[in-house]
Amino acid sequence: MVADGGETYDYDLVVIGGGSGGLATAKKAANYGAKVALFDFVKPSPQNTKWGLGGTCVNVGCVPKKLMHYAGLMGPAMRDAKNYGWQLPEDTPGFNWSTLVEVVQNHVKMLNFRYRVGLKSAQVTYINALARLASPHEIVYERRGVEHKVTAGKVVIAVGGRPAYPAGVPGAKEYAITSDDIFSLDHSPGKTLVVGASYIALECAGFLTELGFDTTVAVRSILLRGFDRQSAEKIGEVMEASGTRFVKGAVPSSIEKQADGKLKVTLVDSTTGAHVMTETFDTVMYGTGRTPDTAALNLEAAGVTVLPNGKIPVNGDESTNVPNIYALGDCAMVDVNFMESHWANPELTPVAIMAGQLLAARLYGKGTDKMDYTLIATAVFTPTEYGAVGLSEEDALKMFGPQDVEVYLQEFSSLELQATKDVSHKDLDEENDMPPMCLSKLVCRKSEGERVVGFHFVGPNAGELTQGFALALKLGAKKADFDKLVGIHPTDAEAFCGLEITRSSGIDFVAAGGCGGGTCG
Ligand code: FAD
Ligand code: NDP
């Protein structure tokens, strides 16, 4: 037993949820000497997919997605390889979905094992059961039909979220898959309809296209809501040129399974409901947002407030309205009052991890730092990636007004791609033509000496590139600091060292010469 505030409990801390945030919190708290138990349990998806310890990121999120993205990039790379002199055995190398799934799942299982070992060596008690609250200090769970109870001084809720199926679409839940299923799908997806147009839908549609599957995206309204519009549209333009078909302003109204197993989908106009098209697909995948997994937690028994969208509102120190209960990661809604924008409370793994580690340090160590939810960088891993930190052009204009915002930008193509493709900038007549694949953009606030308030890069390796520049924004870099930076040549990133064309000048921002992001020649 442990003592906390004059009471005794089984544990100092019980963490509910063994994903990115929960694991980080539990291990850190145990490192500070707290007696910790962690619950993790995966409810099967409607298609009966299950997975192991580690939560969304490792099992059905970031990790398998990034591996499939990497596999996808090899398709165009192989086509380029021929142009660069590689003599490949066949004209169109074949692709085997089962091999990809096996490699991905073996890696995921290895990580599941490592997480178990990590908990054990940190001396965290791991309980593989679905937990719910009975009171602020009591957590109950069932095992083989028997109810058990543990008590804790403090409770951290980090239960994440699950994919949301839109209501009222006959056949959706029965026949369509989600990101919970795609990474372990035991058969080739074939001709696929992806519904949704944000991170998950576009990333999955991107790698499916690159792997050679006939892929269509049903876009309800716009691509990547909340992101910089121009950057989001650039993603769409490049994906379209690479073979992804977009049906804009459309949503499925029904999905029927035919005798041959194929799925007959009717798409209707998302505003008027008018018929748009009916077509058959081998696979329909929903990427239409995620719902916090809080419904089964019995939060009312502990008096924890929950929002209508299922999120648990928390203060800037992850505390809920109940003094000993905290929430973090995808299931929490941080009251940062930052601005109604995508960046206020992002559902990202490093956010959940850092919030958990800082919380553990404050509760059980000597930590005082709170999580800083501003200027968090992110990347969308579409075939041509998109990295961003700070405000979109639209949000900056809304926040500061047009008189206070200047945007510096350039479109260009990577040197390596220019050399093998006819990157004709605007002309897409030829089959092999591609639009410029890169966009570099700095959004600056004039009244603060052109402090860079938004950084956007669309192009290869945007995730890697954006991470470093995010530090510059955190440190308050101004446009002049970017201008003084000497580039690394030849790279795409060097485009940010001395961007000259402003949005207000009206000058064409598509690079006419130079090599990649550079200005030589
Ligand atoms: P989770 O990781 O979801 O963990 C919650 C855990 O709690 C789960 O294991 C769940 O089963 C368990 N649980 C739920 N209820 C209970 C209960 N009552 N009792 C016991 N256990 C319970 N983020 C990035 O930063 N980069 C990316 O590239 C990226 N790609 C993504 C791709 C996809 C397809 C998806 C879906 C997400 C992606 N994310 C990415 C987001 C990232 O995965 C999440 O932000 C992150 O996993 C959230 O961590 P968490 O700890 O809040 O919850
Ligand atoms: P989002 O909530 O970001 O987007 C949902 C998408 O689905 C939007 O395009 C939305 O369109 C559309 N949509 C919603 N409801 C319907 C409907 N009924 N019919 C048709 N379309 C609909 O969800 P995601 O699932 O893409 O991602 C969830 C979170 O996971 C992200 O916010 C991100 O934090 C995290 N993530 C991070 C990744 C990364 O870091 N690379 C990768 C993947 C996920 P509309 O705009 O019209 O509302």
Coordinates of C-alpha atoms and ligand atoms in Angstrom, one line a residue:
M1 CA 0.0 0.0 0.0
V2 CA 1.1 3.6 -0.6
A3 CA 0.1 6.8 1.2
D4 CA -1.3 9.9 -0.5
G5 CA -2.9 12.9 1.2
G6 CA -3.5 10.9 4.4
E7 CA -5.1 7.9 2.6
T8 CA -3.6 4.6 1.6
Y9 CA -4.0 3.1 -1.9
D10 CA -2.8 0.1 -3.9
Y11 CA -0.8 2.4 -6.2
D12 CA 0.4 6.0 -6.3
L13 CA -0.7 6.1 -9.9
V14 CA -3.0 4.2 -12.2
V15 CA -2.7 5.0 -15.9
I16 CA -5.6 3.9 -18.1
G17 CA -4.4 3.4 -21.7
G18 CA -1.1 2.0 -22.9
G19 CA -0.5 4.1 -25.9
S20 CA 2.0 6.9 -26.6
G21 CA 0.9 9.1 -23.7
G22 CA 0.0 6.4 -21.1
L23 CA 3.3 4.4 -21.5
A24 CA 5.4 7.6 -21.3
T25 CA 3.6 8.8 -18.2
A26 CA 3.7 5.4 -16.4
K27 CA 7.4 4.8 -17.1
K28 CA 8.5 8.3 -16.1
A29 CA 6.4 8.2 -12.9
A30 CA 7.9 4.8 -12.0
N31 CA 11.4 6.2 -12.7
Y32 CA 10.7 8.8 -10.1
G33 CA 9.9 6.0 -7.6
A34 CA 6.1 6.0 -7.8
K35 CA 4.3 2.7 -7.6
V36 CA 2.4 2.5 -10.9
A37 CA -0.1 0.2 -12.7
L38 CA -1.0 0.6 -16.3
F39 CA -4.1 -0.8 -18.0
D40 CA -4.2 -1.4 -21.7
F41 CA -6.9 -3.2 -23.6
V42 CA -7.8 -3.2 -27.3
K43 CA -11.4 -3.6 -28.3
P44 CA -11.5 -5.3 -31.8
S45 CA -12.5 -3.1 -34.7
P46 CA -15.9 -3.7 -36.4
Q47 CA -13.9 -5.8 -38.9
N48 CA -12.5 -7.7 -35.9
T49 CA -8.9 -6.4 -36.1
K50 CA -6.9 -6.6 -32.9
W51 CA -3.4 -5.7 -31.8
G52 CA -1.0 -5.6 -28.9
L53 CA 0.4 -3.1 -26.4
G54 CA 1.5 0.3 -27.5
G55 CA -1.7 2.1 -28.6
T56 CA -2.6 3.7 -31.9
C57 CA 0.8 5.0 -33.0
V58 CA 2.7 1.8 -33.0
N59 CA -0.1 -0.6 -34.0
V60 CA -2.5 1.2 -36.4
G61 CA -1.0 4.7 -36.8
C62 CA 2.3 6.4 -37.3
V63 CA 4.6 3.3 -37.4
P64 CA 2.8 1.0 -39.9
K65 CA 1.7 4.1 -41.9
K66 CA 5.3 5.4 -42.2
L67 CA 6.5 2.0 -43.3
M68 CA 3.8 1.8 -46.0
H69 CA 4.6 5.3 -47.1
Y70 CA 8.2 4.3 -47.4
A71 CA 7.2 1.2 -49.5
G72 CA 5.0 3.5 -51.6
L73 CA 7.9 5.9 -52.4
M74 CA 9.8 3.0 -53.9
G75 CA 7.4 2.8 -56.8
P76 CA 8.2 6.1 -58.4
A77 CA 11.8 5.7 -57.3
M78 CA 12.0 2.5 -59.3
R79 CA 10.6 4.3 -62.3
D80 CA 13.2 7.1 -61.8
A81 CA 15.9 4.5 -61.3
K82 CA 15.4 3.3 -64.9
N83 CA 15.9 6.8 -66.1
Y84 CA 19.1 7.0 -64.1
G85 CA 20.5 3.8 -65.7
W86 CA 19.4 1.0 -63.4
Q87 CA 18.5 -2.0 -65.5
L88 CA 15.5 -3.5 -63.7
P89 CA 14.4 -7.0 -64.6
E90 CA 10.8 -6.1 -65.7
D91 CA 9.2 -3.0 -67.2
T92 CA 6.7 -2.9 -64.3
P93 CA 8.1 -4.6 -61.2
G94 CA 5.3 -6.5 -59.4
F95 CA 4.1 -5.7 -55.9
N96 CA 3.1 -8.2 -53.3
W97 CA 0.7 -6.8 -50.6
S98 CA 1.1 -9.8 -48.3
T99 CA 4.9 -9.4 -48.1
L100 CA 4.4 -5.7 -47.1
V101 CA 1.9 -6.6 -44.4
E102 CA 4.1 -9.3 -43.1
V103 CA 7.1 -7.0 -42.8
V104 CA 5.1 -4.2 -41.2
Q105 CA 3.3 -6.5 -38.7
N106 CA 6.6 -8.3 -37.7
H107 CA 8.1 -5.0 -36.9
V108 CA 5.0 -3.9 -35.0
K109 CA 5.0 -7.2 -33.0
M110 CA 8.7 -6.6 -32.1
L111 CA 7.8 -3.1 -30.8
N112 CA 4.8 -4.6 -28.8
F113 CA 7.3 -6.9 -27.1
R114 CA 9.7 -4.1 -26.4
Y115 CA 7.0 -2.1 -24.8
R116 CA 6.1 -5.0 -22.4
V117 CA 9.8 -5.3 -21.6
G118 CA 10.0 -1.5 -21.0
L119 CA 7.2 -1.6 -18.6
K120 CA 8.6 -4.6 -16.7
S121 CA 12.1 -3.0 -16.4
A122 CA 10.5 0.2 -15.2
Q123 CA 8.6 -1.9 -12.6
V124 CA 5.2 -0.8 -13.9
T125 CA 2.5 -3.4 -13.3
Y126 CA 0.8 -4.0 -16.6
I127 CA -2.8 -5.1 -16.5
N128 CA -4.2 -6.2 -19.9
A129 CA -7.9 -5.4 -19.2
L130 CA -10.5 -2.7 -19.9
A131 CA -10.6 -0.4 -17.0
R132 CA -13.3 1.9 -15.8
L133 CA -13.7 4.3 -12.8
A134 CA -15.9 3.4 -9.8
S135 CA -15.0 6.6 -7.9
P136 CA -12.1 9.1 -8.1
H137 CA -9.7 6.7 -6.5
E138 CA -11.2 3.3 -7.5
I139 CA -10.6 1.5 -10.8
V140 CA -12.4 -1.7 -11.7
Y141 CA -11.9 -4.3 -14.4
E142 CA -13.0 -7.8 -15.3
R143 CA -10.9 -10.9 -15.9
R144 CA -12.5 -14.2 -16.8
G145 CA -15.9 -12.9 -15.7
V146 CA -14.6 -11.8 -12.3
E147 CA -14.6 -8.1 -11.3
H148 CA -11.5 -6.7 -9.6
K149 CA -10.7 -3.4 -8.1
V150 CA -7.6 -1.4 -7.5
T151 CA -7.2 2.0 -5.7
A152 CA -4.8 4.8 -6.6
G153 CA -3.8 8.2 -5.3
K154 CA -3.8 9.6 -8.8
V155 CA -5.3 8.5 -12.1
V156 CA -4.1 9.4 -15.6
I157 CA -6.6 8.8 -18.4
A158 CA -4.9 8.3 -21.8
V159 CA -7.3 6.2 -23.7
G160 CA -6.9 7.8 -27.1
G161 CA -9.5 7.6 -29.8
R162 CA -10.9 5.2 -32.4
P163 CA -12.0 5.8 -36.0
A164 CA -15.4 7.3 -36.5
Y165 CA -17.8 5.8 -39.1
P166 CA -20.4 8.4 -40.2
A167 CA -23.9 7.5 -39.1
G168 CA -26.6 6.8 -41.6
V169 CA -24.6 5.2 -44.4
P170 CA -26.0 1.7 -44.9
G171 CA -23.2 -0.9 -45.3
A172 CA -20.5 1.4 -44.0
K173 CA -19.8 -0.3 -40.7
E174 CA -20.5 -3.8 -42.1
Y175 CA -18.2 -3.6 -45.2
A176 CA -15.8 -0.7 -45.0
I177 CA -12.5 -0.8 -43.2
T178 CA -10.6 2.0 -41.4
S179 CA -7.0 2.7 -40.4
D180 CA -7.6 0.1 -37.7
D181 CA -7.7 -2.5 -40.4
I182 CA -5.7 -1.4 -43.4
F183 CA -2.2 -2.1 -42.1
S184 CA -2.9 -5.8 -41.3
L185 CA -5.4 -6.4 -44.2
D186 CA -5.0 -10.1 -45.1
H187 CA -5.8 -9.6 -48.7
S188 CA -4.7 -7.0 -51.3
P189 CA -7.0 -3.9 -51.1
G190 CA -7.4 -3.8 -54.9
K191 CA -9.4 -0.9 -56.3
T192 CA -10.0 1.3 -53.3
L193 CA -12.3 4.2 -52.3
V194 CA -11.0 6.3 -49.5
V195 CA -13.5 8.5 -47.8
G196 CA -12.3 11.7 -46.1
A197 CA -9.6 14.2 -47.0
S198 CA -7.5 14.9 -44.0
Y199 CA -4.2 13.3 -42.6
I200 CA -5.4 9.7 -42.5
A201 CA -7.4 9.6 -45.8
L202 CA -4.7 11.3 -47.8
E203 CA -1.8 9.5 -46.4
C204 CA -3.4 6.1 -47.0
A205 CA -4.7 7.1 -50.5
G206 CA -1.1 8.3 -51.2
F207 CA 0.6 5.1 -50.4
L208 CA -2.1 2.9 -52.0
T209 CA -1.7 4.9 -55.3
E210 CA 2.1 4.6 -55.2
L211 CA 1.9 0.9 -54.5
G212 CA -0.1 0.6 -57.8
F213 CA -3.7 0.4 -56.6
D214 CA -6.5 2.2 -58.4
T215 CA -7.4 4.7 -55.7
T216 CA -10.2 7.2 -55.5
V217 CA -10.7 9.8 -52.7
A218 CA -14.2 11.0 -51.9
V219 CA -13.7 14.6 -50.5
R220 CA -16.7 16.0 -48.6
S221 CA -15.5 19.6 -48.7
I222 CA -11.8 20.6 -48.8
L223 CA -8.4 18.8 -48.4
L224 CA -6.7 19.0 -45.1
R225 CA -9.1 21.4 -43.2
G226 CA -7.2 23.7 -40.8
F227 CA -3.9 23.5 -42.8
D228 CA -2.5 26.2 -45.1
R229 CA -4.8 26.2 -48.1
Q230 CA -2.2 26.6 -50.8
S231 CA -0.1 23.9 -49.3
A232 CA -3.1 21.5 -49.0
E233 CA -4.0 22.2 -52.6
K234 CA -0.4 21.5 -53.7
I235 CA -0.7 18.1 -52.0
G236 CA -3.9 17.4 -54.0
E237 CA -2.3 18.7 -57.2
V238 CA 0.7 16.4 -56.9
M239 CA -1.4 13.4 -55.8
E240 CA -3.7 13.9 -58.7
A241 CA -0.8 14.1 -61.1
S242 CA 0.6 10.9 -59.6
G243 CA -2.7 9.0 -60.3
T244 CA -5.0 9.5 -57.3
R245 CA -8.5 10.3 -58.4
F246 CA -10.4 12.9 -56.4
V247 CA -14.2 13.1 -56.4
K248 CA -14.8 16.5 -54.8
G249 CA -17.9 17.5 -52.8
A250 CA -19.1 13.9 -52.5
V251 CA -19.9 11.4 -49.7
P252 CA -21.1 7.8 -49.9
S253 CA -24.8 7.3 -49.3
S254 CA -24.8 3.5 -49.3
I255 CA -22.4 0.6 -49.7
E256 CA -23.7 -2.7 -50.9
K257 CA -21.9 -6.0 -51.1
Q258 CA -22.4 -7.7 -54.4
A259 CA -22.5 -11.5 -55.1
D260 CA -18.9 -11.3 -56.4
G261 CA -17.8 -9.7 -53.1
K262 CA -17.2 -6.3 -54.6
L263 CA -18.6 -3.2 -52.9
K264 CA -21.1 -1.1 -54.9
V265 CA -20.9 2.5 -53.6
T266 CA -23.2 5.3 -54.3
L267 CA -21.7 8.8 -54.0
V268 CA -24.0 11.8 -53.5
D269 CA -23.3 15.5 -53.5
S270 CA -22.4 16.4 -49.9
T271 CA -24.5 19.6 -50.0
T272 CA -27.5 18.8 -52.2
G273 CA -27.7 15.0 -51.8
A274 CA -27.9 14.7 -55.6
H275 CA -26.6 11.5 -57.1
V276 CA -22.9 11.9 -58.2
M277 CA -21.9 8.4 -59.3
T278 CA -22.3 4.7 -58.5
E279 CA -19.2 2.5 -58.9
T280 CA -17.8 -0.8 -57.5
F281 CA -14.7 -1.1 -55.5
D282 CA -12.8 -3.9 -53.9
T283 CA -12.2 -1.9 -50.7
V284 CA -13.8 1.1 -49.1
M285 CA -11.7 2.8 -46.3
Y286 CA -13.1 5.5 -44.0
G287 CA -10.7 8.2 -42.8
T288 CA -13.3 10.5 -41.5
G289 CA -12.0 11.5 -38.1
R290 CA -11.7 9.8 -34.7
T291 CA -13.8 9.6 -31.6
P292 CA -12.3 9.8 -28.1
D293 CA -12.5 6.3 -26.5
T294 CA -14.1 7.6 -23.2
A295 CA -17.6 6.2 -23.4
A296 CA -16.9 3.0 -21.4
L297 CA -14.8 4.7 -18.7
N298 CA -17.8 5.4 -16.4
L299 CA -16.4 9.0 -16.0
E300 CA -19.6 10.1 -14.3
A301 CA -18.9 7.7 -11.3
A302 CA -15.8 9.8 -10.6
G303 CA -17.5 13.1 -11.4
V304 CA -15.2 13.8 -14.4
T305 CA -16.6 16.3 -16.9
V306 CA -16.8 15.1 -20.5
L307 CA -17.6 17.2 -23.5
P308 CA -20.3 16.3 -26.0
N309 CA -17.6 15.2 -28.5
G310 CA -16.3 12.7 -25.9
K311 CA -13.1 14.6 -25.0
I312 CA -12.2 15.3 -21.4
P313 CA -11.6 19.0 -20.9
V314 CA -8.3 19.6 -19.1
N315 CA -6.3 22.7 -17.9
G316 CA -2.9 23.5 -19.1
D317 CA -1.4 21.1 -16.5
E318 CA -3.6 18.2 -17.8
S319 CA -5.7 18.3 -14.6
T320 CA -9.4 17.6 -15.0
N321 CA -12.2 19.0 -12.8
V322 CA -11.5 16.2 -10.3
P323 CA -8.4 17.0 -8.3
N324 CA -6.6 13.6 -8.5
I325 CA -7.6 12.8 -12.1
Y326 CA -5.6 13.9 -15.1
A327 CA -6.1 13.3 -18.9
L328 CA -3.8 13.7 -21.8
G329 CA -3.2 12.7 -25.4
D330 CA -6.0 12.2 -28.0
C331 CA -8.8 11.9 -25.4
A332 CA -8.1 15.3 -23.8
M333 CA -9.1 18.7 -24.9
V334 CA -6.6 21.3 -23.6
D335 CA -8.1 24.6 -22.6
V336 CA -5.3 26.7 -24.2
N337 CA -7.5 29.4 -25.6
F338 CA -4.9 29.7 -28.3
M339 CA -7.2 30.3 -31.3
E340 CA -9.7 28.1 -32.9
S341 CA -7.2 26.4 -35.1
H342 CA -5.9 22.9 -35.9
W343 CA -2.8 23.6 -33.9
A344 CA -4.4 24.3 -30.5
N345 CA -4.7 20.7 -29.4
P346 CA -3.1 18.4 -32.0
E347 CA -3.7 14.7 -31.8
L348 CA 0.0 13.7 -32.3
T349 CA 2.2 11.1 -30.6
P350 CA 5.0 13.4 -29.5
V351 CA 2.4 15.7 -27.9
A352 CA 0.9 12.9 -25.8
I353 CA 4.4 11.7 -24.8
M354 CA 5.7 15.1 -23.8
A355 CA 2.5 16.0 -21.9
G356 CA 2.8 12.7 -20.0
Q357 CA 6.5 13.0 -19.2
L358 CA 6.1 16.5 -17.9
L359 CA 3.1 15.6 -15.9
A360 CA 5.0 12.7 -14.2
A361 CA 7.9 15.0 -13.5
R362 CA 5.6 17.5 -11.8
L363 CA 3.7 14.9 -9.8
Y364 CA 6.6 12.7 -8.7
G365 CA 9.8 14.5 -9.5
K366 CA 10.9 18.1 -9.1
G367 CA 9.5 19.2 -12.5
T368 CA 7.7 22.5 -12.9
D369 CA 7.5 22.8 -16.6
K370 CA 4.1 22.6 -18.3
M371 CA 3.4 21.3 -21.8
D372 CA 3.7 24.1 -24.4
Y373 CA 0.9 23.4 -26.8
T374 CA 1.9 26.2 -29.2
L375 CA 4.2 26.0 -32.3
I376 CA 4.0 22.2 -32.6
A377 CA 5.4 21.0 -35.9
T378 CA 3.6 18.3 -37.9
A379 CA 4.0 16.5 -41.2
V380 CA 1.5 14.9 -43.5
F381 CA 3.2 11.8 -45.0
T382 CA 1.6 12.0 -48.4
P383 CA 3.8 10.9 -51.4
T384 CA 5.1 14.4 -51.6
E385 CA 5.1 15.3 -47.9
Y386 CA 3.9 18.4 -46.2
G387 CA 5.5 19.8 -43.1
A388 CA 4.2 22.8 -41.1
V389 CA 4.6 24.7 -37.9
G390 CA 2.7 27.7 -36.8
L391 CA -0.1 29.5 -38.6
S392 CA -1.5 29.0 -42.0
E393 CA -1.6 32.0 -44.3
E394 CA -5.4 32.2 -43.7
D395 CA -5.2 32.0 -39.9
A396 CA -2.4 34.7 -39.8
L397 CA -4.6 37.0 -41.9
K398 CA -7.6 36.3 -39.6
M399 CA -5.5 36.8 -36.5
F400 CA -3.4 39.9 -37.5
G401 CA -5.2 41.4 -40.5
P402 CA -3.9 41.7 -44.1
Q403 CA -1.9 44.9 -43.3
D404 CA 0.2 43.0 -40.8
V405 CA 1.0 39.9 -42.8
E406 CA 3.6 39.2 -45.5
V407 CA 4.1 35.9 -47.2
Y408 CA 7.3 34.8 -48.9
L409 CA 7.0 31.8 -51.2
Q410 CA 8.5 29.8 -54.0
E411 CA 7.4 26.7 -56.0
F412 CA 10.0 24.6 -57.5
S413 CA 11.0 20.9 -58.2
S414 CA 13.7 18.9 -56.5
L415 CA 16.9 18.7 -58.5
E416 CA 16.8 14.9 -58.6
L417 CA 13.2 14.9 -59.9
Q418 CA 13.8 17.7 -62.4
A419 CA 16.6 15.6 -64.0
T420 CA 14.3 12.6 -64.8
K421 CA 10.9 14.2 -65.3
D422 CA 9.6 16.9 -67.5
V423 CA 8.8 19.3 -64.7
S424 CA 7.0 21.8 -66.9
H425 CA 5.7 23.9 -64.0
K426 CA 2.2 24.4 -65.3
D427 CA 1.8 22.3 -68.4
L428 CA 0.3 18.9 -67.7
D429 CA -0.4 17.8 -71.3
E430 CA 2.2 15.0 -71.4
E431 CA 1.7 11.9 -69.4
N432 CA 5.1 12.2 -67.8
D433 CA 4.7 15.9 -66.9
M434 CA 4.5 16.8 -63.2
P435 CA 3.6 20.0 -61.5
P436 CA 6.4 21.5 -59.4
M437 CA 6.4 19.2 -56.4
C438 CA 7.8 21.6 -53.8
L439 CA 6.4 24.7 -52.1
S440 CA 8.4 26.7 -49.6
K441 CA 6.4 29.4 -47.7
L442 CA 7.1 31.7 -44.8
V443 CA 4.2 33.6 -43.2
C444 CA 5.5 36.7 -41.4
R445 CA 4.1 39.2 -39.0
K446 CA 5.2 42.7 -40.1
S447 CA 4.7 44.5 -36.8
E448 CA 7.1 42.1 -35.1
G449 CA 9.9 42.8 -37.5
E450 CA 8.7 40.1 -39.8
R451 CA 8.8 37.3 -37.2
V452 CA 8.0 34.1 -38.9
V453 CA 4.6 32.9 -37.6
G454 CA 4.0 30.1 -40.1
F455 CA 6.4 27.7 -41.9
H456 CA 5.2 25.5 -44.6
F457 CA 7.0 23.1 -46.9
V458 CA 5.6 20.7 -49.4
G459 CA 8.2 18.3 -50.9
P460 CA 10.3 15.2 -50.3
N461 CA 11.3 14.5 -46.7
A462 CA 9.2 17.5 -45.4
G463 CA 8.9 15.8 -42.0
E464 CA 12.7 15.7 -41.5
L465 CA 13.2 19.2 -42.9
T466 CA 10.4 20.8 -40.8
Q467 CA 11.7 19.4 -37.5
G468 CA 14.8 21.6 -37.6
F469 CA 13.1 24.7 -38.8
A470 CA 10.5 24.3 -36.0
L471 CA 13.2 25.1 -33.6
A472 CA 13.9 28.4 -35.4
L473 CA 10.2 29.4 -35.0
K474 CA 10.3 28.4 -31.3
L475 CA 13.2 30.7 -30.8
G476 CA 11.4 33.5 -32.5
A477 CA 13.2 33.6 -35.8
K478 CA 12.5 36.5 -38.2
K479 CA 12.6 36.6 -42.0
A480 CA 16.0 38.3 -41.8
D481 CA 17.4 35.4 -39.8
F482 CA 16.3 33.0 -42.6
D483 CA 18.0 35.3 -45.1
K484 CA 21.3 35.3 -43.2
L485 CA 21.3 31.5 -43.1
V486 CA 23.7 30.0 -45.6
G487 CA 22.1 27.1 -47.5
I488 CA 23.2 23.6 -47.9
H489 CA 23.6 23.0 -51.6
P490 CA 22.0 21.3 -53.4
T491 CA 18.9 20.7 -51.3
D492 CA 15.2 21.6 -51.3
A493 CA 15.6 23.1 -47.8
E494 CA 17.9 25.9 -49.0
A495 CA 14.9 27.5 -50.7
F496 CA 14.1 28.9 -47.2
C497 CA 17.5 30.8 -47.2
G498 CA 16.5 34.0 -49.0
L499 CA 13.0 33.6 -50.2
E500 CA 12.5 36.8 -52.3
I501 CA 9.0 36.8 -53.8
T502 CA 6.2 38.1 -51.7
R503 CA 2.5 37.4 -52.1
S504 CA 1.8 41.1 -52.1
S505 CA 4.2 41.7 -55.1
G506 CA 1.9 39.6 -57.3
I507 CA 5.0 38.2 -59.0
D508 CA 4.9 34.6 -60.3
F509 CA 6.4 32.5 -57.5
V510 CA 7.2 29.4 -59.6
A511 CA 10.9 29.2 -60.0
A512 CA 12.0 29.7 -63.6
G513 CA 15.5 28.4 -63.2
G514 CA 17.9 27.3 -60.5
C515 CA 18.5 23.8 -59.3
G516 CA 16.0 22.4 -56.8
G517 CA 15.7 24.8 -53.9
G518 CA 18.9 26.6 -54.8
T519 CA 19.5 29.7 -56.8
C520 CA 22.7 28.8 -58.7
G521 CA 22.7 29.4 -62.4
Ligands
FAD1 P1 -3.5 5.9 -28.0 O1 -2.1 5.7 -28.6 O2 -4.6 5.7 -28.9 O3 -3.6 4.8 -26.8 C1 -4.7 4.6 -26.1 C2 -4.7 3.2 -25.6 O4 -5.7 3.0 -24.5 C3 -5.1 2.2 -26.7 O5 -4.2 1.1 -26.6 C4 -6.5 1.7 -26.3 O6 -6.8 0.4 -26.7 C5 -6.4 1.8 -24.7 N1 -7.7 1.9 -24.0 C6 -8.8 2.6 -24.4 N2 -9.7 2.5 -23.4 C7 -9.2 1.7 -22.5 C8 -9.7 1.3 -21.2 N3 -10.9 1.6 -20.8 N4 -8.9 0.4 -20.5 C9 -7.7 0.1 -20.9 N5 -7.2 0.5 -22.1 C10 -7.9 1.3 -22.8 N6 0.8 11.0 -34.9 C11 2.0 11.5 -35.2 O7 2.6 12.2 -34.3 N7 2.6 11.2 -36.4 C12 2.0 10.4 -37.3 O8 2.6 10.1 -38.3 C13 0.8 9.8 -37.0 N8 0.2 9.0 -37.9 C14 -1.0 8.5 -37.5 C15 -1.6 7.6 -38.5 C16 -2.9 7.1 -38.2 C17 -3.5 6.2 -39.2 C18 -3.5 7.4 -37.0 C19 -4.8 6.8 -36.6 C20 -2.9 8.2 -36.0 C21 -1.7 8.8 -36.3 N9 -1.1 9.7 -35.4 C22 0.2 10.2 -35.7 C23 -1.7 10.1 -34.2 C24 -1.2 9.3 -33.0 O9 -1.2 7.9 -33.2 C25 -1.9 9.6 -31.7 O10 -1.9 11.0 -31.5 C26 -1.4 8.9 -30.5 O11 -1.3 7.5 -30.6 C27 -2.2 9.3 -29.3 O12 -1.7 8.7 -28.1 P2 -2.6 8.4 -26.9 O13 -1.7 7.9 -25.8 O14 -3.4 9.6 -26.6 O15 -3.6 7.3 -27.3
NDP2 P1 -9.6 14.7 -39.2 O1 -10.6 14.9 -38.1 O2 -8.4 15.5 -39.2 O3 -10.3 14.8 -40.6 C1 -11.5 14.1 -40.9 C2 -11.7 14.1 -42.4 O4 -12.9 13.4 -42.7 C3 -12.0 15.5 -43.0 O5 -11.5 15.6 -44.3 C4 -13.5 15.6 -43.0 O6 -14.0 16.5 -43.9 C5 -13.9 14.2 -43.3 N1 -15.2 13.8 -42.8 C6 -15.7 13.9 -41.6 N2 -16.9 13.4 -41.5 C7 -17.2 13.0 -42.7 C8 -18.4 12.4 -43.3 N3 -19.4 12.1 -42.6 N4 -18.3 12.0 -44.6 C9 -17.3 12.3 -45.4 N5 -16.2 12.9 -44.9 C10 -16.1 13.2 -43.6 O7 -9.3 13.1 -39.1 P2 -8.2 12.1 -39.5 O8 -9.0 10.9 -39.3 O9 -7.6 12.4 -40.8 O10 -7.1 12.3 -38.4 C11 -7.3 12.3 -37.0 C12 -6.1 12.8 -36.3 O11 -5.1 11.9 -36.3 C13 -5.5 14.1 -37.0 O12 -6.1 15.3 -36.6 C14 -4.0 14.0 -36.6 O13 -3.8 14.7 -35.4 C15 -3.8 12.5 -36.3 N6 -3.0 12.0 -37.4 C16 -1.7 12.5 -37.6 C17 -0.9 12.1 -38.6 C18 0.4 12.6 -38.8 O14 1.0 13.2 -37.9 N7 1.0 12.5 -40.0 C19 -1.4 11.1 -39.6 C20 -2.8 10.6 -39.3 C21 -3.5 11.1 -38.3 P3 -14.4 18.0 -43.7 O15 -13.2 18.8 -43.9 O16 -15.5 18.3 -44.7 O17 -14.9 18.1 -42.2

